[in-house]
Amino acid sequence: MATDYYAVLGVRRDASQDEIKKAFRRLARELHPDVNPDPKTQERFKEINAAYEVLSDPQKKQVYDLGGDPLSSSGGGGAGGFGAGGFGNFSDIMDAFFGQAAQRGPRSRTRRGQDAMIRLDLELDEAAFGTTKEIQVDTAVVCTTCSGEGAAPGTSAQTCDMCRGRGEVSQVTRSFLGQVMTSRPCPQCQGFGTVVPTPCPECAGDGRVRSRRSLTVKIPAGVENGTRIQLAGEGEVGPGGGPAGDLYVEIHELSHPVFQRRGDDLHCTVTLPMTAAALGTKCPLETLDGMEEVDIRPGTQSGQSIPLHGRGVTHLRGGGRGDLIVHVEVQTPAKLDAQQEELLRQLAKLRGEERPMGQFAPGQQGLFSRLKDAFNGR
Ligand SMILES: [Zn+2]
Ligand SMILES: [Zn+2]
């Protein structure tokens, strides 16, 4: 008398293939000889295998439902005994036990989107103090027609009939080592396990469309050329309406007519006539903070630098600001009229500088000290 296979798996007679498979997997995990070597359990394990072999195969199930015993009728033994159905079982057992096989399953239609990058031009003062910018971005967004599903409204994705939703098809080949089973992605559904019979007309089934939108970006004070600001989840939406990648806003600092930025310090040059350098003066300078007077002390040398502390760029981390460094360039008059020449000769005479010897030293002292000043920010 035939065993009640439905009772063995603990499912109703009208159970779906999915329910049968789930019941089998659950029992197989519990009763597998590796887990539970007890002989009685092993007997049960053989039973559930037999039950699943029959109930998972539509043809055998039909024979069984009509009162026959599909396992003994396949008889004859030997070669024919190990049919495709039997192997289906085998791979399901593998699935139940080796997570690898189960994980391999159908791949998701939904994937994370790519990161996107946009370049943003900033004026020096915007970089120095931070700003808020409205930017236009062009990225993939979730298709509103199908909500990212990829199926036309009123339709839905269906389980692939070639792989029965597994996303892969298995093939058994015989070799001298015995039977070898190989799996490959299902050619009908490309491994998704589902097919979309009527793709969404808006996105052609991709689940996303390109769109232009405005974003408000807060730029922190102290950014510089090449700084990237990451906006999480504002990049490209993935296939199947998958989560969006990140958007990177790369700063491009525009050059300033007067100031050159080095780190968080700003540098500029002021050219002064010889007389002003000697007598001292005050020069107005439009800094990032507005008009200021640069104090040129009497006797200022060419190449000297005058620092305006805290008038540079805000430090991106840690607050505080760099300096503004004014480099002095003293101009010697190139053309003198008779009166000016006479005055200068009188001055030279007064200072005993009519025939100066000059002071010689190795290298290019002037240039060295200028570089050193710039480097030290003095
Ligand atoms: Zn769509
Ligand atoms: Zn398929």
PDB file of N, CA and C in Angstrom, residues 128-160:
ATOM      1  N   ALA A 128      35.486  80.788   0.612  1.00  0.00           N
ATOM      2  CA  ALA A 128      36.067  81.209   1.883  1.00  0.00           C
ATOM      3  C   ALA A 128      35.051  81.206   3.022  1.00  0.00           C
ATOM      4  N   PHE A 129      33.829  81.591   2.710  1.00  0.00           N
ATOM      5  CA  PHE A 129      32.833  81.742   3.779  1.00  0.00           C
ATOM      6  C   PHE A 129      31.707  80.719   3.723  1.00  0.00           C
ATOM      7  N   GLY A 130      31.672  79.906   2.642  1.00  0.00           N
ATOM      8  CA  GLY A 130      30.571  78.953   2.501  1.00  0.00           C
ATOM      9  C   GLY A 130      29.370  79.648   1.904  1.00  0.00           C
ATOM     10  N   THR A 131      28.484  78.877   1.300  1.00  0.00           N
ATOM     11  CA  THR A 131      27.325  79.458   0.634  1.00  0.00           C
ATOM     12  C   THR A 131      26.266  78.370   0.435  1.00  0.00           C
ATOM     13  N   THR A 132      25.147  78.778  -0.078  1.00  0.00           N
ATOM     14  CA  THR A 132      24.104  77.819  -0.436  1.00  0.00           C
ATOM     15  C   THR A 132      23.829  78.004  -1.918  1.00  0.00           C
ATOM     16  N   LYS A 133      23.858  76.906  -2.656  1.00  0.00           N
ATOM     17  CA  LYS A 133      23.720  77.008  -4.109  1.00  0.00           C
ATOM     18  C   LYS A 133      22.592  76.140  -4.619  1.00  0.00           C
ATOM     19  N   GLU A 134      21.914  76.671  -5.597  1.00  0.00           N
ATOM     20  CA  GLU A 134      20.883  75.901  -6.287  1.00  0.00           C
ATOM     21  C   GLU A 134      21.571  75.264  -7.495  1.00  0.00           C
ATOM     22  N   ILE A 135      21.523  73.935  -7.604  1.00  0.00           N
ATOM     23  CA  ILE A 135      22.154  73.304  -8.766  1.00  0.00           C
ATOM     24  C   ILE A 135      21.126  72.487  -9.539  1.00  0.00           C
ATOM     25  N   GLN A 136      21.387  72.330 -10.808  1.00  0.00           N
ATOM     26  CA  GLN A 136      20.533  71.521 -11.679  1.00  0.00           C
ATOM     27  C   GLN A 136      21.217  70.173 -11.873  1.00  0.00           C
ATOM     28  N   VAL A 137      20.526  69.099 -11.563  1.00  0.00           N
ATOM     29  CA  VAL A 137      21.123  67.782 -11.791  1.00  0.00           C
ATOM     30  C   VAL A 137      20.269  66.966 -12.742  1.00  0.00           C
ATOM     31  N   ASP A 138      20.954  66.179 -13.518  1.00  0.00           N
ATOM     32  CA  ASP A 138      20.327  65.370 -14.547  1.00  0.00           C
ATOM     33  C   ASP A 138      20.634  63.922 -14.212  1.00  0.00           C
ATOM     34  N   THR A 139      19.713  63.224 -13.573  1.00  0.00           N
ATOM     35  CA  THR A 139      19.985  61.831 -13.196  1.00  0.00           C
ATOM     36  C   THR A 139      18.757  60.971 -13.480  1.00  0.00           C
ATOM     37  N   ALA A 140      18.963  59.663 -13.353  1.00  0.00           N
ATOM     38  CA  ALA A 140      17.843  58.734 -13.449  1.00  0.00           C
ATOM     39  C   ALA A 140      17.042  58.825 -12.159  1.00  0.00           C
ATOM     40  N   VAL A 141      15.714  58.883 -12.300  1.00  0.00           N
ATOM     41  CA  VAL A 141      14.832  58.884 -11.124  1.00  0.00           C
ATOM     42  C   VAL A 141      13.835  57.736 -11.287  1.00  0.00           C
ATOM     43  N   VAL A 142      13.154  57.386 -10.218  1.00  0.00           N
ATOM     44  CA  VAL A 142      12.179  56.284 -10.277  1.00  0.00           C
ATOM     45  C   VAL A 142      11.061  56.659 -11.248  1.00  0.00           C
ATOM     46  N   CYS A 143      10.707  55.714 -12.114  1.00  0.00           N
ATOM     47  CA  CYS A 143       9.619  55.939 -13.074  1.00  0.00           C
ATOM     48  C   CYS A 143       8.304  55.977 -12.304  1.00  0.00           C
ATOM     49  N   THR A 144       7.579  57.097 -12.419  1.00  0.00           N
ATOM     50  CA  THR A 144       6.349  57.221 -11.638  1.00  0.00           C
ATOM     51  C   THR A 144       5.214  56.395 -12.243  1.00  0.00           C
ATOM     52  N   THR A 145       5.305  56.110 -13.551  1.00  0.00           N
ATOM     53  CA  THR A 145       4.237  55.348 -14.200  1.00  0.00           C
ATOM     54  C   THR A 145       4.141  53.937 -13.619  1.00  0.00           C
ATOM     55  N   CYS A 146       5.300  53.305 -13.385  1.00  0.00           N
ATOM     56  CA  CYS A 146       5.282  51.913 -12.913  1.00  0.00           C
ATOM     57  C   CYS A 146       5.869  51.799 -11.511  1.00  0.00           C
ATOM     58  N   SER A 147       6.177  52.905 -10.869  1.00  0.00           N
ATOM     59  CA  SER A 147       6.794  52.923  -9.528  1.00  0.00           C
ATOM     60  C   SER A 147       8.069  52.097  -9.478  1.00  0.00           C
ATOM     61  N   GLY A 148       8.755  51.989 -10.599  1.00  0.00           N
ATOM     62  CA  GLY A 148      10.028  51.260 -10.622  1.00  0.00           C
ATOM     63  C   GLY A 148       9.885  49.775 -10.897  1.00  0.00           C
ATOM     64  N   GLU A 149       8.641  49.299 -10.996  1.00  0.00           N
ATOM     65  CA  GLU A 149       8.427  47.858 -11.218  1.00  0.00           C
ATOM     66  C   GLU A 149       8.828  47.437 -12.628  1.00  0.00           C
ATOM     67  N   GLY A 150       8.688  48.344 -13.568  1.00  0.00           N
ATOM     68  CA  GLY A 150       9.046  48.026 -14.947  1.00  0.00           C
ATOM     69  C   GLY A 150       7.903  47.429 -15.755  1.00  0.00           C
ATOM     70  N   ALA A 151       6.782  47.109 -15.079  1.00  0.00           N
ATOM     71  CA  ALA A 151       5.635  46.520 -15.779  1.00  0.00           C
ATOM     72  C   ALA A 151       4.622  47.611 -16.096  1.00  0.00           C
ATOM     73  N   ALA A 152       3.973  47.492 -17.259  1.00  0.00           N
ATOM     74  CA  ALA A 152       2.967  48.470 -17.653  1.00  0.00           C
ATOM     75  C   ALA A 152       1.861  48.492 -16.603  1.00  0.00           C
ATOM     76  N   PRO A 153       1.239  49.673 -16.380  1.00  0.00           N
ATOM     77  CA  PRO A 153       0.177  49.752 -15.371  1.00  0.00           C
ATOM     78  C   PRO A 153      -0.886  48.686 -15.617  1.00  0.00           C
ATOM     79  N   GLY A 154      -1.321  48.019 -14.572  1.00  0.00           N
ATOM     80  CA  GLY A 154      -2.341  46.981 -14.681  1.00  0.00           C
ATOM     81  C   GLY A 154      -1.754  45.602 -14.952  1.00  0.00           C
ATOM     82  N   THR A 155      -0.458  45.538 -15.236  1.00  0.00           N
ATOM     83  CA  THR A 155       0.178  44.235 -15.451  1.00  0.00           C
ATOM     84  C   THR A 155       1.238  44.046 -14.368  1.00  0.00           C
ATOM     85  N   SER A 156       1.801  42.851 -14.308  1.00  0.00           N
ATOM     86  CA  SER A 156       2.879  42.637 -13.339  1.00  0.00           C
ATOM     87  C   SER A 156       3.868  41.613 -13.879  1.00  0.00           C
ATOM     88  N   ALA A 157       5.014  41.565 -13.248  1.00  0.00           N
ATOM     89  CA  ALA A 157       6.018  40.579 -13.629  1.00  0.00           C
ATOM     90  C   ALA A 157       5.496  39.189 -13.294  1.00  0.00           C
ATOM     91  N   GLN A 158       5.853  38.210 -14.131  1.00  0.00           N
ATOM     92  CA  GLN A 158       5.384  36.857 -13.869  1.00  0.00           C
ATOM     93  C   GLN A 158       6.546  35.897 -13.711  1.00  0.00           C
ATOM     94  N   THR A 159       6.301  34.854 -12.938  1.00  0.00           N
ATOM     95  CA  THR A 159       7.323  33.846 -12.725  1.00  0.00           C
ATOM     96  C   THR A 159       7.714  33.232 -14.062  1.00  0.00           C
ATOM     97  N   CYS A 160       8.992  33.137 -14.302  1.00  0.00           N
ATOM     98  CA  CYS A 160       9.492  32.602 -15.572  1.00  0.00           C
ATOM     99  C   CYS A 160       9.161  31.112 -15.643  1.00  0.00           C
TER     100      CYS A 160
END
